[in-house]
PDB file of C-alpha atoms and ligand atoms in Angstrom:
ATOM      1  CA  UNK A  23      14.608   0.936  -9.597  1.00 92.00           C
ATOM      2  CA  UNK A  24      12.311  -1.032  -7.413  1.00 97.00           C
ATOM      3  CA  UNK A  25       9.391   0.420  -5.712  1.00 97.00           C
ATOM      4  CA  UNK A  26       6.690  -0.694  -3.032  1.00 98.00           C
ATOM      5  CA  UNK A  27       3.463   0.541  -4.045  1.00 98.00           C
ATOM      6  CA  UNK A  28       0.923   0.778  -0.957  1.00 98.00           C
ATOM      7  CA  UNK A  29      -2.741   0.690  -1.614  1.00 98.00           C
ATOM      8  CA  UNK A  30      -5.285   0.691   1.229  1.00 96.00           C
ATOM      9  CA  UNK A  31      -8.515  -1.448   1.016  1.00 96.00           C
ATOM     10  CA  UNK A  32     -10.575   1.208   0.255  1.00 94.00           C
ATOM     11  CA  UNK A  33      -8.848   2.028  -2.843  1.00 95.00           C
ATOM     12  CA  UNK A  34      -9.651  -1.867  -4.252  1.00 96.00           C
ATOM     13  CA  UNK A  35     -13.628  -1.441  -3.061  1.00 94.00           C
ATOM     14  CA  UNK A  36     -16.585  -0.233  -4.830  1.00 86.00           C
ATOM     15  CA  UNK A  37     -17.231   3.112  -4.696  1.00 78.00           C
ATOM     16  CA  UNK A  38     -21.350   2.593  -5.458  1.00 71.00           C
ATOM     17  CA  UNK A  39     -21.750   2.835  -1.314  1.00 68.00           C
ATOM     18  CA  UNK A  40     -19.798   6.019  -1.094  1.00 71.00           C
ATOM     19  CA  UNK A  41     -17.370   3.817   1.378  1.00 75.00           C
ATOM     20  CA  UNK A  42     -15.141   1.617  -0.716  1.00 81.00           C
ATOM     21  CA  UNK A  43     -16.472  -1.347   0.514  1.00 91.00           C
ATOM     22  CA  UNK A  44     -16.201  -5.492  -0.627  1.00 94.00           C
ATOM     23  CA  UNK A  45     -13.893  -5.637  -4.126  1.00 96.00           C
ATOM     24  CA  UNK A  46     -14.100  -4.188  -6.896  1.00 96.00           C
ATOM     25  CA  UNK A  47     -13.299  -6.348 -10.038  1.00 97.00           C
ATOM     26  CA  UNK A  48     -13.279  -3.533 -12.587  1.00 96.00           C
ATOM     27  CA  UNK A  49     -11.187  -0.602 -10.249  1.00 96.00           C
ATOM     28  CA  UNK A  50      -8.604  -3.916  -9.968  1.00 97.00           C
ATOM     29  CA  UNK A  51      -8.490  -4.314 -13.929  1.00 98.00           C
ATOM     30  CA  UNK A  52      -8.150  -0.992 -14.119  1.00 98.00           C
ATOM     31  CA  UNK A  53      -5.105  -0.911 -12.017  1.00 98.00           C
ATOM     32  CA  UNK A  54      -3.376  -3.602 -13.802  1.00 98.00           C
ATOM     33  CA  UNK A  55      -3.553  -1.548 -16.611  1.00 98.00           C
ATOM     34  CA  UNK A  56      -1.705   0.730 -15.163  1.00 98.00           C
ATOM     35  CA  UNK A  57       0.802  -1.009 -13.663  1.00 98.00           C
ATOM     36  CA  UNK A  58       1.610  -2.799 -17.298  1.00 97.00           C
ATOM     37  CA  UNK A  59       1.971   0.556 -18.540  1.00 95.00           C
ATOM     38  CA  UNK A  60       4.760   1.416 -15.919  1.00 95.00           C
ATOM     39  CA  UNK A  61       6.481  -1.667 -17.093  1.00 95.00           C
ATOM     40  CA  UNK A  62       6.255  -0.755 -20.392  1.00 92.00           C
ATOM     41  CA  UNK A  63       7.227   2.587 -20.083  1.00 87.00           C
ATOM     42  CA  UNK A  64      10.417   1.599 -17.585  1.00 75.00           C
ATOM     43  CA  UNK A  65      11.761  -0.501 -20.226  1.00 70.00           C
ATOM     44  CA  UNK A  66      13.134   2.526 -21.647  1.00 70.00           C
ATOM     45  CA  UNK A  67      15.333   3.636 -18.198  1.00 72.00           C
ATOM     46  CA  UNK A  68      15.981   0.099 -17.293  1.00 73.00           C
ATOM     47  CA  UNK A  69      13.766  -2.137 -15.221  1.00 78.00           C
ATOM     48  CA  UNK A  70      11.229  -1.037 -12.520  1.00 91.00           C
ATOM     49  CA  UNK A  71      10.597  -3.902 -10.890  1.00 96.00           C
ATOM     50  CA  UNK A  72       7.002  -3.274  -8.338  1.00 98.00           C
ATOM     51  CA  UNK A  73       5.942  -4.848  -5.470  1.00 98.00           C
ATOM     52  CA  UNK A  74       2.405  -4.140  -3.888  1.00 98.00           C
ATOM     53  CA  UNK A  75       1.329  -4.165   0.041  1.00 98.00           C
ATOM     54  CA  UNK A  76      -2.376  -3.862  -0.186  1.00 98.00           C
ATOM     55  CA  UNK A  77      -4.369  -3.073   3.018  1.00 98.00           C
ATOM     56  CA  UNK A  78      -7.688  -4.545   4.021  1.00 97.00           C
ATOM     57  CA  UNK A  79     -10.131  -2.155   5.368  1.00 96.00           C
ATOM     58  CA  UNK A  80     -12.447  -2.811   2.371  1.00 96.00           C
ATOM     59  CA  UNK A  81     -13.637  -5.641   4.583  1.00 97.00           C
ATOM     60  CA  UNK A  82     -11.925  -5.380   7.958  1.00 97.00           C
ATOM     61  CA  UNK A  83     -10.180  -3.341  10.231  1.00 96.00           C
ATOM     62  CA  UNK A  84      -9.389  -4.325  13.510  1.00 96.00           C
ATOM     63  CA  UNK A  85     -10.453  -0.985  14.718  1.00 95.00           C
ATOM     64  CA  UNK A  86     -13.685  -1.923  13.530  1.00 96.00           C
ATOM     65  CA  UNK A  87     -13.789  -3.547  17.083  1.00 97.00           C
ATOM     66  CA  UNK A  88     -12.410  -0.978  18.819  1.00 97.00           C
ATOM     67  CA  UNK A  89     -15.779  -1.144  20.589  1.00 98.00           C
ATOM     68  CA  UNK A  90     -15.920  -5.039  21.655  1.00 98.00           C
ATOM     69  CA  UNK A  91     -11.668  -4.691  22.347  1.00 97.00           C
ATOM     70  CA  UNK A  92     -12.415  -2.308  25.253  1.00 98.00           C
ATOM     71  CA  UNK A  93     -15.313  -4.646  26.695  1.00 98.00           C
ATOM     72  CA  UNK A  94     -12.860  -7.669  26.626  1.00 97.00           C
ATOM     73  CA  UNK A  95     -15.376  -9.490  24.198  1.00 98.00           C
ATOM     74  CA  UNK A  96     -12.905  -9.601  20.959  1.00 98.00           C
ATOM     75  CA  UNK A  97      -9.207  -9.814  21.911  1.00 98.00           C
ATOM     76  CA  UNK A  98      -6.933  -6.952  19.575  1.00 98.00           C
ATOM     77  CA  UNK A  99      -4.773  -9.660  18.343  1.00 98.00           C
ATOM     78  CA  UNK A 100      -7.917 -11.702  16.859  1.00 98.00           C
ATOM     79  CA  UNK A 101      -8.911  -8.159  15.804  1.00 98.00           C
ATOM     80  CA  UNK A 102      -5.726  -7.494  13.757  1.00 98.00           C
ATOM     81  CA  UNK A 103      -5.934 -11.391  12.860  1.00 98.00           C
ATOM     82  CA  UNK A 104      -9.119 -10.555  10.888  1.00 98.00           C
ATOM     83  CA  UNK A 105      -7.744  -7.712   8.903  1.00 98.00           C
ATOM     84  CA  UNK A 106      -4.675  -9.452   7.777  1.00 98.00           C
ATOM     85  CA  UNK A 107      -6.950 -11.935   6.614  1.00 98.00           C
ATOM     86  CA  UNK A 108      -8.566  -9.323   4.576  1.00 98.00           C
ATOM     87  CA  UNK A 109      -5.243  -8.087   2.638  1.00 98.00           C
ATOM     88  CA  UNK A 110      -5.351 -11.756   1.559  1.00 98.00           C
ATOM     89  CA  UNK A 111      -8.341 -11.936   0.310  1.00 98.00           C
ATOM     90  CA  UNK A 112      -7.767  -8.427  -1.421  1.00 98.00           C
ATOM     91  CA  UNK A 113      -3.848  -9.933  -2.619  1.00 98.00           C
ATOM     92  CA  UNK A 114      -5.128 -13.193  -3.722  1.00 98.00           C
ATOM     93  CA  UNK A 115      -8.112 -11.257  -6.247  1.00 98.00           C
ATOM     94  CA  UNK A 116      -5.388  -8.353  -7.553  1.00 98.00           C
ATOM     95  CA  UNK A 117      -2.664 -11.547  -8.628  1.00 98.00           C
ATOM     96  CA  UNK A 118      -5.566 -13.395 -10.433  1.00 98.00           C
ATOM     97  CA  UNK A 119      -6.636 -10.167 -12.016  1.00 98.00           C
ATOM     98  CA  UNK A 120      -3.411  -8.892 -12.829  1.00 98.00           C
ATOM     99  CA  UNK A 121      -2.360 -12.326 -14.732  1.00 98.00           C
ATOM    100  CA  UNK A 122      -6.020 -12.148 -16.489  1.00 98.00           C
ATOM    101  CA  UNK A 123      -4.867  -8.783 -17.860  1.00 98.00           C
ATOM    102  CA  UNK A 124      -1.275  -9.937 -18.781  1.00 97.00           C
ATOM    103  CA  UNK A 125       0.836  -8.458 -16.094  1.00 98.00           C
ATOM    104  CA  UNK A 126       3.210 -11.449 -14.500  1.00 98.00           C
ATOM    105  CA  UNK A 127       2.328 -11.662 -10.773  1.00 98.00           C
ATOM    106  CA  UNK A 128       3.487 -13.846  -7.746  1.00 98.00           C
ATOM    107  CA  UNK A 129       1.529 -13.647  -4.022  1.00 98.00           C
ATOM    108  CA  UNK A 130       3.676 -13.996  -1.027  1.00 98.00           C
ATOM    109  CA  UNK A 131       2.019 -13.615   2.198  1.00 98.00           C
ATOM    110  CA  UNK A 132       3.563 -12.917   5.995  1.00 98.00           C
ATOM    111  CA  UNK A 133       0.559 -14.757   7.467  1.00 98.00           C
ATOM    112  CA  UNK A 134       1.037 -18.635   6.697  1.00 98.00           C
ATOM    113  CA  UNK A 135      -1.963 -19.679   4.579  1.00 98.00           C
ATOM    114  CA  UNK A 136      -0.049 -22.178   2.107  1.00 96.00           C
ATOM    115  CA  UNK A 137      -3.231 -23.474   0.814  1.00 97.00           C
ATOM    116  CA  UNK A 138      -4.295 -19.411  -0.663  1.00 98.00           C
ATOM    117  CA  UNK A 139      -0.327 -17.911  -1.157  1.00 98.00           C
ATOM    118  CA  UNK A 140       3.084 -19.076  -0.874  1.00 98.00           C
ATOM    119  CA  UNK A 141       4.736 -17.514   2.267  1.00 98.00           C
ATOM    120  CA  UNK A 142       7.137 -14.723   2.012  1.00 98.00           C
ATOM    121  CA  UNK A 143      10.500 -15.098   2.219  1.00 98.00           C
ATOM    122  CA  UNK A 144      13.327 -12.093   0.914  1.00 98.00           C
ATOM    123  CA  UNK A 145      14.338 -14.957  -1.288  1.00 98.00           C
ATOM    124  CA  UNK A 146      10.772 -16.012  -2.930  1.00 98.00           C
ATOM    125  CA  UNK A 147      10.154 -12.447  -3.540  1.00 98.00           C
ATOM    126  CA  UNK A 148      13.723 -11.828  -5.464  1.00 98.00           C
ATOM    127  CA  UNK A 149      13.516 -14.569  -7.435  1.00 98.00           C
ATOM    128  CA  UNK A 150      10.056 -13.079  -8.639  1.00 98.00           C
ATOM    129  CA  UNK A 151      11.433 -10.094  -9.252  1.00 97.00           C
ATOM    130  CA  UNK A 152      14.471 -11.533 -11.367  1.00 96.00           C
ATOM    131  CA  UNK A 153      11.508 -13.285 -13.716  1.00 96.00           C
ATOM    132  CA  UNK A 154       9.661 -10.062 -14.179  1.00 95.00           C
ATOM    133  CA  UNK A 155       6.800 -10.636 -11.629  1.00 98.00           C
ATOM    134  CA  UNK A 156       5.035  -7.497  -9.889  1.00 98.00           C
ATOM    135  CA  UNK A 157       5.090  -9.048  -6.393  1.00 98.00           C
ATOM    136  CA  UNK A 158       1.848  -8.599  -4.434  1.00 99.00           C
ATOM    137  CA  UNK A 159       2.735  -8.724   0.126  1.00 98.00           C
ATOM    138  CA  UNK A 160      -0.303 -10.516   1.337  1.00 98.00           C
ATOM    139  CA  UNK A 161      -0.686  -9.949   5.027  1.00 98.00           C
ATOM    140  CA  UNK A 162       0.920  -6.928   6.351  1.00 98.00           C
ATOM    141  CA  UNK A 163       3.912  -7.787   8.595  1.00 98.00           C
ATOM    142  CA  UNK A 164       1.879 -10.864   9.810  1.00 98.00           C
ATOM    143  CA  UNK A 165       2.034  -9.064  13.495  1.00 98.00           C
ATOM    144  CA  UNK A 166      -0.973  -7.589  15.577  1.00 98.00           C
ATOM    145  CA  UNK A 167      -0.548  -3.966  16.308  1.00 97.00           C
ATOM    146  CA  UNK A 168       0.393  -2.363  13.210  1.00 97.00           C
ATOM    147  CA  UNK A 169      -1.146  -1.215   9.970  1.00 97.00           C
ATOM    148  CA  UNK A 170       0.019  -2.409   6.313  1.00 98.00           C
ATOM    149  CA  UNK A 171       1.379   1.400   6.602  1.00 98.00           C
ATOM    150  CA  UNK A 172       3.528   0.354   8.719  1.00 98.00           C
ATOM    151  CA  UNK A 173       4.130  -3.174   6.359  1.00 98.00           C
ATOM    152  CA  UNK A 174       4.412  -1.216   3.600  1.00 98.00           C
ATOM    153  CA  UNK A 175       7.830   0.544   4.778  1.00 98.00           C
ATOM    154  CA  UNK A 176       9.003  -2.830   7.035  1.00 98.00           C
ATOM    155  CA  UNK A 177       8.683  -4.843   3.482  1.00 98.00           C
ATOM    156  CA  UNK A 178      10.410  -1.963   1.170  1.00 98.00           C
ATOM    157  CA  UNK A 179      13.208  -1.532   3.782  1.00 98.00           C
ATOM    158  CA  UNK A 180      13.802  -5.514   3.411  1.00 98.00           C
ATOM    159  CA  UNK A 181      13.316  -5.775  -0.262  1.00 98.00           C
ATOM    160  CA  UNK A 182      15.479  -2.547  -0.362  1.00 98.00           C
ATOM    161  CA  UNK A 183      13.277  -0.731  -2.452  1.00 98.00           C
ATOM    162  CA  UNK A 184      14.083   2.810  -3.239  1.00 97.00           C
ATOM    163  CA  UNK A 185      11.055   4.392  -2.009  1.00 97.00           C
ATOM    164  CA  UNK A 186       7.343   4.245  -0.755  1.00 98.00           C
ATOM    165  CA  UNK A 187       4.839   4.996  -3.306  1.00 97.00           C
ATOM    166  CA  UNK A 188       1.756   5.536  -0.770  1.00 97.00           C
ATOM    167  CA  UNK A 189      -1.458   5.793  -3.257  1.00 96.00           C
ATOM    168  CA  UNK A 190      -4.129   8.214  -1.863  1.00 91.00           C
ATOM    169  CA  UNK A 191      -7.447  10.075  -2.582  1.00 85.00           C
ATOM    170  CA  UNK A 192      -5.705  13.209  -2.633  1.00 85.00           C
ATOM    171  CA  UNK A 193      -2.997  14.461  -4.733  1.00 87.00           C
ATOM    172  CA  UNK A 194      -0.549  14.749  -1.567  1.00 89.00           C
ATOM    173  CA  UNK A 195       0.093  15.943   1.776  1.00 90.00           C
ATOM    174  CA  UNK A 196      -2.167  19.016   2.700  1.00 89.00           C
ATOM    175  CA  UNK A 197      -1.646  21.777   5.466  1.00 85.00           C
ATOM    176  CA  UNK A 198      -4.996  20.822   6.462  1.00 81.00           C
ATOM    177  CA  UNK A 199      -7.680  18.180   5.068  1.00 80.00           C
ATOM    178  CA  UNK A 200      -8.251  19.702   2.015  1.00 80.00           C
ATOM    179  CA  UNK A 201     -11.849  18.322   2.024  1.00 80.00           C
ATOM    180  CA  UNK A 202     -13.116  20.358   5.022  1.00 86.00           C
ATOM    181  CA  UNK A 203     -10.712  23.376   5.065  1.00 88.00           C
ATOM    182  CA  UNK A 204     -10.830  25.352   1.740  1.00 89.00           C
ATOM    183  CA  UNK A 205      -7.387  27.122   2.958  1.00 90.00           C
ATOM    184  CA  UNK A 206      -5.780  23.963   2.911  1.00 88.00           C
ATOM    185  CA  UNK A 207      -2.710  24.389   1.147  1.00 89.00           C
ATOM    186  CA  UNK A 208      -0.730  21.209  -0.679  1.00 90.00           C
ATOM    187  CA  UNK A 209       2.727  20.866   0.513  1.00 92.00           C
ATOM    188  CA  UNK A 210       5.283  19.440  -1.937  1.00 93.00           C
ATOM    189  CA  UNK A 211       8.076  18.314   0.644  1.00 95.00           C
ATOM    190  CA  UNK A 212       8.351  17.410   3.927  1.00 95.00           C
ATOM    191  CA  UNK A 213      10.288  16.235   6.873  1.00 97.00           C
ATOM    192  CA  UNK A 214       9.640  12.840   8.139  1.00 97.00           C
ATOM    193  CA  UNK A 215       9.361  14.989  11.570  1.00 96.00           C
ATOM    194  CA  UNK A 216       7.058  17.524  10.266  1.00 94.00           C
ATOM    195  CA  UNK A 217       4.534  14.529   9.386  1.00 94.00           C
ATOM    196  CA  UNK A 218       4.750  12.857  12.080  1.00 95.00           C
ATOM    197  CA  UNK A 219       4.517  16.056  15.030  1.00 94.00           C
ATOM    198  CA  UNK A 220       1.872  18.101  12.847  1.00 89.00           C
ATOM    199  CA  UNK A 221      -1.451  16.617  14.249  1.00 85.00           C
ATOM    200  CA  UNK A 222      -3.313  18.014  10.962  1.00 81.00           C
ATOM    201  CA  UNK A 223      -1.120  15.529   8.647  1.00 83.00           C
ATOM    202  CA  UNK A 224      -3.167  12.496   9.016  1.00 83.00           C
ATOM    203  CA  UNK A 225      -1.325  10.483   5.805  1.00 87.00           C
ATOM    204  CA  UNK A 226       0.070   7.714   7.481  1.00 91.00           C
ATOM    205  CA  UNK A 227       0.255   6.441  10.526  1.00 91.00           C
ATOM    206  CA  UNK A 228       3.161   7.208  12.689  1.00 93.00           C
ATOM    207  CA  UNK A 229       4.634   4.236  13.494  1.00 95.00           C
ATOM    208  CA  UNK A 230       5.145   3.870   9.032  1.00 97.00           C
ATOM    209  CA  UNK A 231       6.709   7.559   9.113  1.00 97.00           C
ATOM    210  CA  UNK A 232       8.983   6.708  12.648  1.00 97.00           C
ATOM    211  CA  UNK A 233      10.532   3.305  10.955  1.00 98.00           C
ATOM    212  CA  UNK A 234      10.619   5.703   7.736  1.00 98.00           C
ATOM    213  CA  UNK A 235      12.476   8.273   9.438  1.00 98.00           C
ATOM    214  CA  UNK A 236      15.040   6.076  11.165  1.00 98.00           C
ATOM    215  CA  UNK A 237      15.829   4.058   8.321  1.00 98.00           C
ATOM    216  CA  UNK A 238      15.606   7.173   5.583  1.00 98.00           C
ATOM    217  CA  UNK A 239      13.358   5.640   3.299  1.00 98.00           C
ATOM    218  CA  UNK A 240      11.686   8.052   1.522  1.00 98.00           C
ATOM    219  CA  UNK A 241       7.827   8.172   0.948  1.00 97.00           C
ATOM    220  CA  UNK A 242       6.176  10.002  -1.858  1.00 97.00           C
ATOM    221  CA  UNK A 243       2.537  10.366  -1.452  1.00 96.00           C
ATOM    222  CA  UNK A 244      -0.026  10.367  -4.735  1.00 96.00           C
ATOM    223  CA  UNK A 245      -3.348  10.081  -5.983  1.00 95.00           C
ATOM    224  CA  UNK A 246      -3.841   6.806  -7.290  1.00 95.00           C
ATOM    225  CA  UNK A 247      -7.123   7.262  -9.261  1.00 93.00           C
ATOM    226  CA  UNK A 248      -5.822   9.218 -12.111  1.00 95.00           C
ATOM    227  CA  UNK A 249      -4.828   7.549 -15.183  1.00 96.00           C
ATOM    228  CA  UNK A 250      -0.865   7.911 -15.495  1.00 96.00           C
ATOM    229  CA  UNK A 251       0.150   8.486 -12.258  1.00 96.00           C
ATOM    230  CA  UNK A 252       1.789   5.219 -11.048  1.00 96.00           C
ATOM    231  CA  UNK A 253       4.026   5.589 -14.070  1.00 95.00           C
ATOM    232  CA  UNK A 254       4.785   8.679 -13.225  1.00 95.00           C
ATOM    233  CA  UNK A 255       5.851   7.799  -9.681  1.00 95.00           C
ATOM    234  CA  UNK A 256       7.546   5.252 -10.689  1.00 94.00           C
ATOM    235  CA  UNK A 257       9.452   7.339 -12.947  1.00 92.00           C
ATOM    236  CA  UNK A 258      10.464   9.818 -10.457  1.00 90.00           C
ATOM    237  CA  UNK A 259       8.308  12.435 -11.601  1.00 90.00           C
ATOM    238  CA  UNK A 260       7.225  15.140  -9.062  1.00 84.00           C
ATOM    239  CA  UNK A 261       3.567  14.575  -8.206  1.00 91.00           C
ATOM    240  CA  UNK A 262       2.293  14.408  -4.587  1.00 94.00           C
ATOM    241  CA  UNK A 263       4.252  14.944  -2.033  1.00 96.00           C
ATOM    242  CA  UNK A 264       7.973  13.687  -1.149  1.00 96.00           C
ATOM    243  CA  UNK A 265       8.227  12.883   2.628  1.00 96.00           C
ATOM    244  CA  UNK A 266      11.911  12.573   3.729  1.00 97.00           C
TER     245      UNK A 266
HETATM  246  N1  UDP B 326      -2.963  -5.524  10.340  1.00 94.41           N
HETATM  247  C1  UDP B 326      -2.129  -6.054  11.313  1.00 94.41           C
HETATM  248  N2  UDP B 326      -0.791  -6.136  11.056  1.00 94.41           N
HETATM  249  C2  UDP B 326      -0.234  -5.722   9.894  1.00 94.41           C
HETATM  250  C3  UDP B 326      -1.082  -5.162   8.920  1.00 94.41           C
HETATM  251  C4  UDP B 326      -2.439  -5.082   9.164  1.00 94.41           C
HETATM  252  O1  UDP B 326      -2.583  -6.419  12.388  1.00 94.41           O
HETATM  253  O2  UDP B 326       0.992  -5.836   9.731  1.00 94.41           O
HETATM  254  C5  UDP B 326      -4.409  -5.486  10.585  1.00 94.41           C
HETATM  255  C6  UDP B 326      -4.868  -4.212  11.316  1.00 94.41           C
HETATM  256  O3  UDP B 326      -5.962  -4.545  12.135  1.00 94.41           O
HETATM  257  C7  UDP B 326      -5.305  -3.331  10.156  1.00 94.41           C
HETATM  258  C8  UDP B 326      -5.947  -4.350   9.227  1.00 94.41           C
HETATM  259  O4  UDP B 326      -5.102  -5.490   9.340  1.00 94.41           O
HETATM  260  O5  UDP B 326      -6.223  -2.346  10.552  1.00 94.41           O
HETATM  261  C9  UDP B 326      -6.093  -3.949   7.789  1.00 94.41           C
HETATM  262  O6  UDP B 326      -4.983  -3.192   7.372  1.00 94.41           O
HETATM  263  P1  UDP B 326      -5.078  -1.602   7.152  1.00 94.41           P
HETATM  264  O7  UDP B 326      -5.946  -0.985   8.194  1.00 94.41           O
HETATM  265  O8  UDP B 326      -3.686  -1.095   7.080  1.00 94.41           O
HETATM  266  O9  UDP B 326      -5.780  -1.524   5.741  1.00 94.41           O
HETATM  267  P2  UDP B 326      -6.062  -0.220   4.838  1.00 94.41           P
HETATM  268  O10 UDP B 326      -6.480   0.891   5.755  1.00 94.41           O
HETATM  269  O11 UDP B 326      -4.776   0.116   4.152  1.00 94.41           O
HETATM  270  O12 UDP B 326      -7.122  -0.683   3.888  1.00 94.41           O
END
């Protein structure tokens, strides 16, 4: 079983500001706890082996220049540029943390920065797998234009992973946003086409759930924050929703 585990900037930043903003060393420890205790637990079924596409928008986004990309002051691409450059910075912290707390970890970024993380290749990242290394994806796809949602399903389709584990604040994909609408209902299955042509499913973006879709990789959507849950992902339990 090999899974690609995607967790968005926000889920790595502090929570003190109410925004999940810069890192946050102690939500990161906390997470390699959890992922050693997949490992442990998947000894018993045969090896899980994990890899990790973290997003960046715990420091930046290039939407958060939507404003200066429509005056022509900050081109989209050097936009996009800057919130690759986060994921590193959020992939580089998670693999030092992760060793620190035990868990064997190689960083392989798309965006060339040889100096902070050894490039990606299918190759790299298989050998770390066959070691026993959780594999951390650095970078998105290293192209402008898309979202590490969108990485997150380009990289498990290529490292032929058998499934998306997308980590969010709620337990799954609602009818409506559960936060605002009290009738919100959870839904425990869906159609890559329902998620993408409902406008009120706002999980993912829909270029991740059209390359999804076309390539049947499934997606199972989760709540990240509560203690147990990756394992149980990983183990195939049903929590969250399954999109596929
Ligand atoms: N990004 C990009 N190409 C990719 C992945 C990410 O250009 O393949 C840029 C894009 O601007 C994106 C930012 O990096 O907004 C940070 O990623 P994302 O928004 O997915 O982070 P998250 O919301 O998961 O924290």
């Amino acid at each position: 079983m090999r899974i690609l585990l995607k967790i968005s900037g926000e889920q790595l930043g502090s929570e003190q500001d109410g925004k999940g903003q810069g890192f946050d060393v102690g939500r990161a420890k906390w997470l390699a706890g959890e992922i050693r205790q997949t490992l442990a637990n998947a000894l018993n079924s045969g090896p899980t082996e994990i890899a990790i596409m973290v997003g960046g928008g715990n420091f930046v986004r290039g939407a958060f220049f939507d404003d200066a990309i429509a005056k022509n002051e900050i081109g989209q691409t050097t936009a996009d540029n800057t919130g690759m450059l986060a994921t590193i910075i959020n992939a580089t912290l998670l693999g030092d943390i992760f060793r620190a707390e035990g868990v064997p970890t190689a960083v392989l970024s798309n965006v060339s920065v040889q100096q902070v993380a050894d490039d990606f290749t299918f190759r790299r990242a298989e050998s770390h797998f066959k070691k026993g290394r959780v594999v951390i994806l650095a970078g998105g796809t290293g192209r402008p234009l898309v979202t590490t949602d969108t990485g997150a399903v380009n990289l498990a389709l290529e490292l032929k992973c058998d499934f998306v584990a997308k980590a969010t604040k709620v337990d799954g994909v609602y009818t409506a946003d559960p936060k605002t609408d009290p009738a919100a209902q959870k839904i425990a299955k869906i159609s890559y086409e329902q998620a993408i042509n409902d406008p009120k499913i706002r999980v993912m973006d829909k270029a991740a759930l059209g390359m999804a879709g076309d390539h049947q990789m499934p997606i199972v959507v989760f709540d990240l924050l509560k203690d147990g849950n990756i394992a149980k992902v990983a183990a195939g339990e049903i929590i969250g929703t399954k999109i596929s």
